């Protein structure tokens, strides 16, 4: 992921000089102003935050070669001497940056997808009366997935943070064997576990709200289903640049017994097919006015999407 050998002179601390840095700010009186001394920890945090922002704006692609160490120092607003004290070689910094990226801790990745949550809430509230018919419960789940899957796909497709996260997954195997590769793999595994667990929890809550249950004969739990659905959407995101129809194609269909046809996208059909193949109406659940009111309140509060 990182470039090989650092350029000549870039891997050693700069020579000390009695002159102030050329980029030092000066007050109106013309006297040089001393840069506030930061702790090593503050320097590290600023450098990593600046580099993360640069990577997320530009994307990771298959390397970090497009990220300049000097640009990171400048954007972080820290002294070069403090940076080289913390990372004597620039490759050590880029190793730490890779591990930070692998954590998937940016709000765009670790947080709930608001577009998908809004889409699901709207669909459920508009068609709440479908719950009184066991046959239409599956159709309602299909409609919720039709909207949320497209929102999820579009978020992944448009987000530099998600593109970087996917690129890191796809290319970390190119790292040489050793501690760095092990650390990146551990960070990716931990981040993935958290993401899939959160998605599985949302699926389970919506399933219960809609009076559905897992098909006993399938044996798969919500974590497995969430992993499969996520993998499908990510695969379509990776295909989209060379197959634009994945993102743009729409077709009228009614695959899950809704009263009318609706416009489906490939991501929506794929995700709904994966998820609903594992679900069925729960024969022990009946919806009366009181239960419908309880479900409405839960949806309006967004209970199903809370961590």
PDB file of C-alpha atoms in Angstrom:
ATOM      1  CA  UNK A   1       0.000   0.000   0.000  1.00  0.00           C
ATOM      2  CA  UNK A   2       2.782   2.433   0.826  1.00  0.00           C
ATOM      3  CA  UNK A   3       5.545   3.425  -1.496  1.00  0.00           C
ATOM      4  CA  UNK A   4       8.772   1.512  -1.150  1.00  0.00           C
ATOM      5  CA  UNK A   5      11.887   3.446  -0.325  1.00  0.00           C
ATOM      6  CA  UNK A   6      11.474   7.056   0.763  1.00  0.00           C
ATOM      7  CA  UNK A   7      13.088   9.710  -1.429  1.00  0.00           C
ATOM      8  CA  UNK A   8      16.583  10.781  -0.550  1.00  0.00           C
ATOM      9  CA  UNK A   9      16.564  13.020   2.469  1.00  0.00           C
ATOM     10  CA  UNK A  10      12.892  12.395   3.266  1.00  0.00           C
ATOM     11  CA  UNK A  11      13.591   9.694   5.791  1.00  0.00           C
ATOM     12  CA  UNK A  12      15.728  11.774   8.132  1.00  0.00           C
ATOM     13  CA  UNK A  13      14.923  14.651  10.419  1.00  0.00           C
ATOM     14  CA  UNK A  14      15.661  18.034   8.868  1.00  0.00           C
ATOM     15  CA  UNK A  15      18.867  19.813   9.802  1.00  0.00           C
ATOM     16  CA  UNK A  16      18.420  22.283  12.602  1.00  0.00           C
ATOM     17  CA  UNK A  17      18.625  25.960  11.792  1.00  0.00           C
ATOM     18  CA  UNK A  18      18.716  29.121  13.831  1.00  0.00           C
ATOM     19  CA  UNK A  19      16.321  30.779  11.402  1.00  0.00           C
ATOM     20  CA  UNK A  20      12.555  30.559  11.989  1.00  0.00           C
ATOM     21  CA  UNK A  21      10.608  28.433   9.493  1.00  0.00           C
ATOM     22  CA  UNK A  22       9.718  30.277   6.315  1.00  0.00           C
ATOM     23  CA  UNK A  23       6.059  29.557   6.855  1.00  0.00           C
ATOM     24  CA  UNK A  24       5.917  31.002  10.407  1.00  0.00           C
ATOM     25  CA  UNK A  25       3.137  33.521  10.938  1.00  0.00           C
ATOM     26  CA  UNK A  26       4.159  37.025  12.068  1.00  0.00           C
ATOM     27  CA  UNK A  27       2.111  39.544  13.987  1.00  0.00           C
ATOM     28  CA  UNK A  28       1.473  43.034  12.649  1.00  0.00           C
ATOM     29  CA  UNK A  29       4.439  44.428  14.599  1.00  0.00           C
ATOM     30  CA  UNK A  30       6.780  42.297  12.504  1.00  0.00           C
ATOM     31  CA  UNK A  31       8.181  40.325  15.433  1.00  0.00           C
ATOM     32  CA  UNK A  32       8.352  36.539  14.886  1.00  0.00           C
ATOM     33  CA  UNK A  33       5.686  34.599  16.766  1.00  0.00           C
ATOM     34  CA  UNK A  34       6.763  31.313  18.319  1.00  0.00           C
ATOM     35  CA  UNK A  35       4.650  28.317  17.284  1.00  0.00           C
ATOM     36  CA  UNK A  36       2.778  26.827  20.208  1.00  0.00           C
ATOM     37  CA  UNK A  37       4.593  23.686  21.280  1.00  0.00           C
ATOM     38  CA  UNK A  38       2.391  20.614  21.001  1.00  0.00           C
ATOM     39  CA  UNK A  39       2.818  17.396  22.873  1.00  0.00           C
ATOM     40  CA  UNK A  40       3.856  14.348  20.872  1.00  0.00           C
ATOM     41  CA  UNK A  41       0.347  12.963  21.287  1.00  0.00           C
ATOM     42  CA  UNK A  42      -1.230  16.162  19.925  1.00  0.00           C
ATOM     43  CA  UNK A  43       1.186  16.128  17.007  1.00  0.00           C
ATOM     44  CA  UNK A  44       0.255  12.519  16.253  1.00  0.00           C
ATOM     45  CA  UNK A  45      -3.477  13.241  16.429  1.00  0.00           C
ATOM     46  CA  UNK A  46      -3.218  16.279  14.175  1.00  0.00           C
ATOM     47  CA  UNK A  47      -1.078  14.491  11.610  1.00  0.00           C
ATOM     48  CA  UNK A  48      -3.330  11.455  11.404  1.00  0.00           C
ATOM     49  CA  UNK A  49      -6.473  13.609  11.264  1.00  0.00           C
ATOM     50  CA  UNK A  50      -5.029  15.748   8.474  1.00  0.00           C
ATOM     51  CA  UNK A  51      -3.917  12.699   6.493  1.00  0.00           C
ATOM     52  CA  UNK A  52      -7.269  10.952   6.974  1.00  0.00           C
ATOM     53  CA  UNK A  53      -9.022  14.024   5.615  1.00  0.00           C
ATOM     54  CA  UNK A  54      -6.725  14.121   2.585  1.00  0.00           C
ATOM     55  CA  UNK A  55      -7.223  10.414   1.875  1.00  0.00           C
ATOM     56  CA  UNK A  56     -10.994  10.665   2.224  1.00  0.00           C
ATOM     57  CA  UNK A  57     -11.129  13.643  -0.129  1.00  0.00           C
ATOM     58  CA  UNK A  58      -8.977  12.022  -2.798  1.00  0.00           C
ATOM     59  CA  UNK A  59      -9.709   8.319  -2.186  1.00  0.00           C
ATOM     60  CA  UNK A  60      -7.223   5.571  -1.432  1.00  0.00           C
ATOM     61  CA  UNK A  61      -7.164   3.815  -4.830  1.00  0.00           C
ATOM     62  CA  UNK A  62      -4.456   1.174  -4.468  1.00  0.00           C
ATOM     63  CA  UNK A  63      -1.784   3.097  -2.634  1.00  0.00           C
ATOM     64  CA  UNK A  64      -0.987   6.195  -0.611  1.00  0.00           C
ATOM     65  CA  UNK A  65       1.493   7.516  -3.165  1.00  0.00           C
ATOM     66  CA  UNK A  66      -0.733  10.507  -3.936  1.00  0.00           C
ATOM     67  CA  UNK A  67      -0.518  11.711  -0.309  1.00  0.00           C
ATOM     68  CA  UNK A  68       2.491  13.969   0.294  1.00  0.00           C
ATOM     69  CA  UNK A  69       4.103  13.749   3.706  1.00  0.00           C
ATOM     70  CA  UNK A  70       5.058  17.433   3.532  1.00  0.00           C
ATOM     71  CA  UNK A  71       1.467  18.381   2.619  1.00  0.00           C
ATOM     72  CA  UNK A  72       0.201  16.457   5.631  1.00  0.00           C
ATOM     73  CA  UNK A  73       2.606  18.323   7.919  1.00  0.00           C
ATOM     74  CA  UNK A  74       1.485  21.630   6.446  1.00  0.00           C
ATOM     75  CA  UNK A  75      -2.234  20.835   6.715  1.00  0.00           C
ATOM     76  CA  UNK A  76      -1.838  19.505  10.255  1.00  0.00           C
ATOM     77  CA  UNK A  77      -0.187  22.769  11.316  1.00  0.00           C
ATOM     78  CA  UNK A  78       2.567  21.063  13.305  1.00  0.00           C
ATOM     79  CA  UNK A  79       6.320  21.502  13.313  1.00  0.00           C
ATOM     80  CA  UNK A  80       8.462  19.258  11.147  1.00  0.00           C
ATOM     81  CA  UNK A  81      10.827  18.585  14.033  1.00  0.00           C
ATOM     82  CA  UNK A  82       7.954  17.259  16.171  1.00  0.00           C
ATOM     83  CA  UNK A  83       6.748  15.073  13.293  1.00  0.00           C
ATOM     84  CA  UNK A  84      10.171  13.558  12.668  1.00  0.00           C
ATOM     85  CA  UNK A  85      10.600  13.000  16.386  1.00  0.00           C
ATOM     86  CA  UNK A  86       7.422  10.918  16.318  1.00  0.00           C
ATOM     87  CA  UNK A  87       8.069   9.251  12.919  1.00  0.00           C
ATOM     88  CA  UNK A  88      11.795   9.256  12.019  1.00  0.00           C
ATOM     89  CA  UNK A  89      10.892   7.712   8.656  1.00  0.00           C
ATOM     90  CA  UNK A  90       7.850   8.691   6.615  1.00  0.00           C
ATOM     91  CA  UNK A  91       6.968   5.040   5.950  1.00  0.00           C
ATOM     92  CA  UNK A  92       6.363   4.645   9.685  1.00  0.00           C
ATOM     93  CA  UNK A  93       3.761   7.401   9.471  1.00  0.00           C
ATOM     94  CA  UNK A  94       2.036   5.823   6.467  1.00  0.00           C
ATOM     95  CA  UNK A  95       1.934   2.503   8.306  1.00  0.00           C
ATOM     96  CA  UNK A  96       0.093   4.180  11.180  1.00  0.00           C
ATOM     97  CA  UNK A  97      -2.208   5.893   8.670  1.00  0.00           C
ATOM     98  CA  UNK A  98      -3.121   2.544   7.092  1.00  0.00           C
ATOM     99  CA  UNK A  99      -3.995   1.140  10.510  1.00  0.00           C
ATOM    100  CA  UNK A 100      -6.129   4.212  11.255  1.00  0.00           C
ATOM    101  CA  UNK A 101      -7.980   3.863   7.936  1.00  0.00           C
ATOM    102  CA  UNK A 102      -8.587   0.181   8.627  1.00  0.00           C
ATOM    103  CA  UNK A 103     -10.485   1.030  11.817  1.00  0.00           C
ATOM    104  CA  UNK A 104     -13.359   2.386   9.703  1.00  0.00           C
ATOM    105  CA  UNK A 105     -14.097   4.880  12.453  1.00  0.00           C
ATOM    106  CA  UNK A 106     -15.128   7.891  10.362  1.00  0.00           C
ATOM    107  CA  UNK A 107     -18.757   9.013  10.914  1.00  0.00           C
ATOM    108  CA  UNK A 108     -19.648   8.094   7.326  1.00  0.00           C
ATOM    109  CA  UNK A 109     -18.739   4.459   8.017  1.00  0.00           C
ATOM    110  CA  UNK A 110     -19.298   3.859  11.714  1.00  0.00           C
ATOM    111  CA  UNK A 111     -22.554   5.822  11.979  1.00  0.00           C
ATOM    112  CA  UNK A 112     -26.080   4.882  10.937  1.00  0.00           C
ATOM    113  CA  UNK A 113     -26.947   5.645   7.307  1.00  0.00           C
ATOM    114  CA  UNK A 114     -29.559   8.435   7.638  1.00  0.00           C
ATOM    115  CA  UNK A 115     -30.738   8.089   4.045  1.00  0.00           C
ATOM    116  CA  UNK A 116     -31.562   4.416   4.517  1.00  0.00           C
ATOM    117  CA  UNK A 117     -33.242   5.023   7.890  1.00  0.00           C
ATOM    118  CA  UNK A 118     -35.423   7.795   6.441  1.00  0.00           C
ATOM    119  CA  UNK A 119     -36.421   5.623   3.485  1.00  0.00           C
ATOM    120  CA  UNK A 120     -37.402   2.668   5.692  1.00  0.00           C
ATOM    121  CA  UNK A 121     -39.399   4.815   8.136  1.00  0.00           C
ATOM    122  CA  UNK A 122     -41.351   6.479   5.329  1.00  0.00           C
ATOM    123  CA  UNK A 123     -42.254   3.209   3.619  1.00  0.00           C
ATOM    124  CA  UNK A 124     -43.318   1.485   6.841  1.00  0.00           C
ATOM    125  CA  UNK A 125     -45.499   4.369   8.009  1.00  0.00           C
ATOM    126  CA  UNK A 126     -47.164   4.786   4.613  1.00  0.00           C
ATOM    127  CA  UNK A 127     -48.115   1.097   4.388  1.00  0.00           C
ATOM    128  CA  UNK A 128     -48.654   0.142   8.010  1.00  0.00           C
ATOM    129  CA  UNK A 129     -52.088  -1.343   7.244  1.00  0.00           C
ATOM    130  CA  UNK A 130     -50.354  -4.098   5.248  1.00  0.00           C
ATOM    131  CA  UNK A 131     -49.345  -5.694   8.539  1.00  0.00           C
ATOM    132  CA  UNK A 132     -52.885  -6.969   9.157  1.00  0.00           C
ATOM    133  CA  UNK A 133     -52.479  -9.351   6.199  1.00  0.00           C
ATOM    134  CA  UNK A 134     -49.739 -11.988   6.791  1.00  0.00           C
ATOM    135  CA  UNK A 135     -49.152 -12.248   3.060  1.00  0.00           C
ATOM    136  CA  UNK A 136     -48.457  -8.544   2.761  1.00  0.00           C
ATOM    137  CA  UNK A 137     -45.991  -8.428   5.609  1.00  0.00           C
ATOM    138  CA  UNK A 138     -43.361  -9.902   3.313  1.00  0.00           C
ATOM    139  CA  UNK A 139     -44.342  -7.382   0.641  1.00  0.00           C
ATOM    140  CA  UNK A 140     -43.883  -4.562   3.163  1.00  0.00           C
ATOM    141  CA  UNK A 141     -40.452  -5.865   4.117  1.00  0.00           C
ATOM    142  CA  UNK A 142     -39.654  -6.010   0.403  1.00  0.00           C
ATOM    143  CA  UNK A 143     -40.717  -2.389  -0.060  1.00  0.00           C
ATOM    144  CA  UNK A 144     -38.561  -1.296   2.882  1.00  0.00           C
ATOM    145  CA  UNK A 145     -35.573  -3.135   1.407  1.00  0.00           C
ATOM    146  CA  UNK A 146     -36.312  -1.732  -2.072  1.00  0.00           C
ATOM    147  CA  UNK A 147     -35.818   1.775  -0.750  1.00  0.00           C
ATOM    148  CA  UNK A 148     -33.096   1.198   1.832  1.00  0.00           C
ATOM    149  CA  UNK A 149     -30.895  -0.927  -0.439  1.00  0.00           C
ATOM    150  CA  UNK A 150     -30.816   1.780  -3.095  1.00  0.00           C
ATOM    151  CA  UNK A 151     -30.013   4.417  -0.459  1.00  0.00           C
ATOM    152  CA  UNK A 152     -27.255   2.184   0.909  1.00  0.00           C
ATOM    153  CA  UNK A 153     -25.808   1.560  -2.542  1.00  0.00           C
ATOM    154  CA  UNK A 154     -25.844   5.263  -3.433  1.00  0.00           C
ATOM    155  CA  UNK A 155     -24.170   6.177  -0.149  1.00  0.00           C
ATOM    156  CA  UNK A 156     -21.391   3.631  -0.701  1.00  0.00           C
ATOM    157  CA  UNK A 157     -21.029   4.630  -4.342  1.00  0.00           C
ATOM    158  CA  UNK A 158     -20.782   8.374  -3.656  1.00  0.00           C
ATOM    159  CA  UNK A 159     -18.806   8.415  -0.396  1.00  0.00           C
ATOM    160  CA  UNK A 160     -15.003   8.870  -0.567  1.00  0.00           C
ATOM    161  CA  UNK A 161     -14.747   7.375   2.931  1.00  0.00           C
ATOM    162  CA  UNK A 162     -16.537   4.192   1.893  1.00  0.00           C
ATOM    163  CA  UNK A 163     -14.538   3.943  -1.348  1.00  0.00           C
ATOM    164  CA  UNK A 164     -11.338   4.187   0.671  1.00  0.00           C
ATOM    165  CA  UNK A 165     -12.565   1.537   3.110  1.00  0.00           C
ATOM    166  CA  UNK A 166     -13.468  -0.832   0.260  1.00  0.00           C
ATOM    167  CA  UNK A 167     -10.145  -0.211  -1.501  1.00  0.00           C
ATOM    168  CA  UNK A 168      -8.265  -1.055   1.667  1.00  0.00           C
ATOM    169  CA  UNK A 169     -10.201  -4.324   1.977  1.00  0.00           C
ATOM    170  CA  UNK A 170      -9.415  -5.207  -1.613  1.00  0.00           C
ATOM    171  CA  UNK A 171      -5.717  -4.384  -1.519  1.00  0.00           C
ATOM    172  CA  UNK A 172      -4.373  -5.027   1.982  1.00  0.00           C
ATOM    173  CA  UNK A 173      -3.259  -8.492   0.851  1.00  0.00           C
ATOM    174  CA  UNK A 174      -0.626  -6.738  -1.247  1.00  0.00           C
ATOM    175  CA  UNK A 175       1.100  -5.720   1.979  1.00  0.00           C
ATOM    176  CA  UNK A 176       4.151  -7.863   2.714  1.00  0.00           C
ATOM    177  CA  UNK A 177       3.857 -10.414   5.499  1.00  0.00           C
ATOM    178  CA  UNK A 178       4.668  -8.925   8.849  1.00  0.00           C
ATOM    179  CA  UNK A 179       3.345  -6.882  11.736  1.00  0.00           C
ATOM    180  CA  UNK A 180       1.804  -4.145   9.584  1.00  0.00           C
ATOM    181  CA  UNK A 181      -0.274  -6.567   7.539  1.00  0.00           C
ATOM    182  CA  UNK A 182      -1.364  -8.374  10.715  1.00  0.00           C
ATOM    183  CA  UNK A 183      -2.320  -5.094  12.380  1.00  0.00           C
ATOM    184  CA  UNK A 184      -4.304  -3.886   9.358  1.00  0.00           C
ATOM    185  CA  UNK A 185      -6.092  -7.228   9.114  1.00  0.00           C
ATOM    186  CA  UNK A 186      -6.989  -7.128  12.816  1.00  0.00           C
ATOM    187  CA  UNK A 187      -8.326  -3.581  12.509  1.00  0.00           C
ATOM    188  CA  UNK A 188     -10.395  -4.467   9.421  1.00  0.00           C
ATOM    189  CA  UNK A 189     -11.787  -7.567  11.114  1.00  0.00           C
ATOM    190  CA  UNK A 190     -12.800  -5.579  14.195  1.00  0.00           C
ATOM    191  CA  UNK A 191     -14.425  -2.847  12.110  1.00  0.00           C
ATOM    192  CA  UNK A 192     -16.294  -5.389   9.993  1.00  0.00           C
ATOM    193  CA  UNK A 193     -17.584  -7.216  13.031  1.00  0.00           C
ATOM    194  CA  UNK A 194     -18.998  -3.975  14.435  1.00  0.00           C
ATOM    195  CA  UNK A 195     -20.598  -2.960  11.121  1.00  0.00           C
ATOM    196  CA  UNK A 196     -22.227  -6.329  10.466  1.00  0.00           C
ATOM    197  CA  UNK A 197     -23.414  -6.633  14.069  1.00  0.00           C
ATOM    198  CA  UNK A 198     -25.120  -3.252  13.808  1.00  0.00           C
ATOM    199  CA  UNK A 199     -26.789  -4.176  10.510  1.00  0.00           C
ATOM    200  CA  UNK A 200     -27.900  -7.546  11.884  1.00  0.00           C
ATOM    201  CA  UNK A 201     -29.458  -5.851  14.919  1.00  0.00           C
ATOM    202  CA  UNK A 202     -31.437  -3.523  12.631  1.00  0.00           C
ATOM    203  CA  UNK A 203     -32.664  -6.467  10.537  1.00  0.00           C
ATOM    204  CA  UNK A 204     -33.752  -8.347  13.633  1.00  0.00           C
ATOM    205  CA  UNK A 205     -35.659  -5.370  15.049  1.00  0.00           C
ATOM    206  CA  UNK A 206     -37.498  -4.656  11.791  1.00  0.00           C
ATOM    207  CA  UNK A 207     -38.316  -8.348  11.402  1.00  0.00           C
ATOM    208  CA  UNK A 208     -39.954  -8.380  14.842  1.00  0.00           C
ATOM    209  CA  UNK A 209     -41.819  -5.118  14.178  1.00  0.00           C
ATOM    210  CA  UNK A 210     -43.324  -6.527  10.987  1.00  0.00           C
ATOM    211  CA  UNK A 211     -44.431  -9.807  12.530  1.00  0.00           C
ATOM    212  CA  UNK A 212     -41.902 -11.901  10.611  1.00  0.00           C
ATOM    213  CA  UNK A 213     -39.436 -14.536  11.747  1.00  0.00           C
ATOM    214  CA  UNK A 214     -36.447 -16.462  10.483  1.00  0.00           C
ATOM    215  CA  UNK A 215     -37.266 -19.592   8.509  1.00  0.00           C
ATOM    216  CA  UNK A 216     -36.332 -22.383  10.957  1.00  0.00           C
ATOM    217  CA  UNK A 217     -35.216 -24.752   8.226  1.00  0.00           C
ATOM    218  CA  UNK A 218     -32.622 -22.325   6.866  1.00  0.00           C
ATOM    219  CA  UNK A 219     -30.499 -22.272   9.995  1.00  0.00           C
ATOM    220  CA  UNK A 220     -28.946 -18.851   9.203  1.00  0.00           C
ATOM    221  CA  UNK A 221     -29.011 -16.110  11.813  1.00  0.00           C
ATOM    222  CA  UNK A 222     -29.284 -12.364  11.301  1.00  0.00           C
ATOM    223  CA  UNK A 223     -25.513 -11.922  11.399  1.00  0.00           C
ATOM    224  CA  UNK A 224     -25.092 -14.284   8.450  1.00  0.00           C
ATOM    225  CA  UNK A 225     -27.900 -12.586   6.537  1.00  0.00           C
ATOM    226  CA  UNK A 226     -26.460  -9.142   7.203  1.00  0.00           C
ATOM    227  CA  UNK A 227     -23.030 -10.285   6.020  1.00  0.00           C
ATOM    228  CA  UNK A 228     -24.448 -11.679   2.778  1.00  0.00           C
ATOM    229  CA  UNK A 229     -26.535  -8.571   2.080  1.00  0.00           C
ATOM    230  CA  UNK A 230     -23.599  -6.267   2.771  1.00  0.00           C
ATOM    231  CA  UNK A 231     -21.285  -8.300   0.545  1.00  0.00           C
ATOM    232  CA  UNK A 232     -23.803  -8.137  -2.296  1.00  0.00           C
ATOM    233  CA  UNK A 233     -24.143  -4.349  -2.120  1.00  0.00           C
ATOM    234  CA  UNK A 234     -20.378  -3.870  -1.874  1.00  0.00           C
ATOM    235  CA  UNK A 235     -19.807  -6.129  -4.850  1.00  0.00           C
ATOM    236  CA  UNK A 236     -22.234  -4.053  -6.929  1.00  0.00           C
ATOM    237  CA  UNK A 237     -20.459  -0.867  -5.843  1.00  0.00           C
ATOM    238  CA  UNK A 238     -17.153  -2.306  -7.071  1.00  0.00           C
ATOM    239  CA  UNK A 239     -18.808  -3.337 -10.367  1.00  0.00           C
ATOM    240  CA  UNK A 240     -20.472   0.032 -11.009  1.00  0.00           C
ATOM    241  CA  UNK A 241     -17.492   1.851 -12.596  1.00  0.00           C
ATOM    242  CA  UNK A 242     -17.221  -0.751 -15.374  1.00  0.00           C
ATOM    243  CA  UNK A 243     -20.938  -1.607 -15.468  1.00  0.00           C
ATOM    244  CA  UNK A 244     -22.860   1.670 -14.983  1.00  0.00           C
ATOM    245  CA  UNK A 245     -26.206  -0.070 -15.452  1.00  0.00           C
ATOM    246  CA  UNK A 246     -25.802  -1.419 -11.911  1.00  0.00           C
ATOM    247  CA  UNK A 247     -26.398   2.131 -10.675  1.00  0.00           C
ATOM    248  CA  UNK A 248     -28.829   3.407 -13.305  1.00  0.00           C
ATOM    249  CA  UNK A 249     -31.023   0.496 -14.424  1.00  0.00           C
ATOM    250  CA  UNK A 250     -34.651   0.487 -13.243  1.00  0.00           C
ATOM    251  CA  UNK A 251     -37.424  -1.953 -14.056  1.00  0.00           C
ATOM    252  CA  UNK A 252     -41.054  -2.307 -12.995  1.00  0.00           C
ATOM    253  CA  UNK A 253     -41.601  -5.475 -11.005  1.00  0.00           C
ATOM    254  CA  UNK A 254     -43.551  -7.026  -8.151  1.00  0.00           C
ATOM    255  CA  UNK A 255     -41.339  -9.840  -6.826  1.00  0.00           C
ATOM    256  CA  UNK A 256     -42.754 -10.085  -3.301  1.00  0.00           C
ATOM    257  CA  UNK A 257     -46.528  -9.823  -3.625  1.00  0.00           C
ATOM    258  CA  UNK A 258     -47.158  -6.091  -3.232  1.00  0.00           C
ATOM    259  CA  UNK A 259     -50.529  -4.801  -4.494  1.00  0.00           C
ATOM    260  CA  UNK A 260     -48.830  -2.964  -7.360  1.00  0.00           C
ATOM    261  CA  UNK A 261     -45.631  -2.992  -9.353  1.00  0.00           C
ATOM    262  CA  UNK A 262     -42.863  -0.623  -8.344  1.00  0.00           C
ATOM    263  CA  UNK A 263     -39.557   0.599  -9.772  1.00  0.00           C
ATOM    264  CA  UNK A 264     -36.730  -1.718  -8.722  1.00  0.00           C
ATOM    265  CA  UNK A 265     -32.980  -1.275  -9.025  1.00  0.00           C
ATOM    266  CA  UNK A 266     -30.428  -4.120  -9.208  1.00  0.00           C
ATOM    267  CA  UNK A 267     -29.118  -3.381  -5.679  1.00  0.00           C
ATOM    268  CA  UNK A 268     -32.652  -3.419  -4.277  1.00  0.00           C
ATOM    269  CA  UNK A 269     -33.642  -6.667  -5.994  1.00  0.00           C
ATOM    270  CA  UNK A 270     -30.415  -8.336  -4.919  1.00  0.00           C
ATOM    271  CA  UNK A 271     -30.610  -7.327  -1.268  1.00  0.00           C
ATOM    272  CA  UNK A 272     -34.332  -8.037  -0.928  1.00  0.00           C
ATOM    273  CA  UNK A 273     -33.882 -11.468  -2.509  1.00  0.00           C
ATOM    274  CA  UNK A 274     -31.089 -12.363  -0.088  1.00  0.00           C
ATOM    275  CA  UNK A 275     -32.852 -11.119   3.056  1.00  0.00           C
ATOM    276  CA  UNK A 276     -36.416 -12.230   2.350  1.00  0.00           C
ATOM    277  CA  UNK A 277     -35.379 -15.724   1.310  1.00  0.00           C
ATOM    278  CA  UNK A 278     -34.612 -16.296   5.010  1.00  0.00           C
ATOM    279  CA  UNK A 279     -37.851 -14.814   6.421  1.00  0.00           C
ATOM    280  CA  UNK A 280     -41.509 -15.792   6.691  1.00  0.00           C
ATOM    281  CA  UNK A 281     -44.635 -14.440   8.440  1.00  0.00           C
ATOM    282  CA  UNK A 282     -44.762 -15.424  12.108  1.00  0.00           C
ATOM    283  CA  UNK A 283     -48.027 -17.407  12.494  1.00  0.00           C
ATOM    284  CA  UNK A 284     -48.267 -16.476  16.167  1.00  0.00           C
ATOM    285  CA  UNK A 285     -48.378 -12.720  15.525  1.00  0.00           C
ATOM    286  CA  UNK A 286     -51.637 -10.848  14.943  1.00  0.00           C
ATOM    287  CA  UNK A 287     -52.001  -7.113  14.434  1.00  0.00           C
ATOM    288  CA  UNK A 288     -54.877  -5.299  16.091  1.00  0.00           C
ATOM    289  CA  UNK A 289     -55.263  -1.542  16.486  1.00  0.00           C
ATOM    290  CA  UNK A 290     -53.253  -1.484  19.698  1.00  0.00           C
ATOM    291  CA  UNK A 291     -50.318  -3.381  18.191  1.00  0.00           C
ATOM    292  CA  UNK A 292     -50.362  -1.205  15.075  1.00  0.00           C
ATOM    293  CA  UNK A 293     -50.223   1.894  17.270  1.00  0.00           C
ATOM    294  CA  UNK A 294     -47.253   0.446  19.175  1.00  0.00           C
ATOM    295  CA  UNK A 295     -45.437  -0.315  15.931  1.00  0.00           C
ATOM    296  CA  UNK A 296     -46.115   3.197  14.617  1.00  0.00           C
ATOM    297  CA  UNK A 297     -44.659   4.753  17.761  1.00  0.00           C
ATOM    298  CA  UNK A 298     -41.557   2.544  17.543  1.00  0.00           C
ATOM    299  CA  UNK A 299     -41.006   3.510  13.911  1.00  0.00           C
ATOM    300  CA  UNK A 300     -41.489   7.221  14.575  1.00  0.00           C
ATOM    301  CA  UNK A 301     -38.935   7.041  17.401  1.00  0.00           C
ATOM    302  CA  UNK A 302     -36.528   5.174  15.114  1.00  0.00           C
ATOM    303  CA  UNK A 303     -36.065   2.420  17.714  1.00  0.00           C
ATOM    304  CA  UNK A 304     -35.063  -0.168  15.113  1.00  0.00           C
ATOM    305  CA  UNK A 305     -32.112   1.927  13.912  1.00  0.00           C
ATOM    306  CA  UNK A 306     -30.628   2.815  17.297  1.00  0.00           C
ATOM    307  CA  UNK A 307     -27.328   1.265  18.274  1.00  0.00           C
TER     308      UNK A 307
END
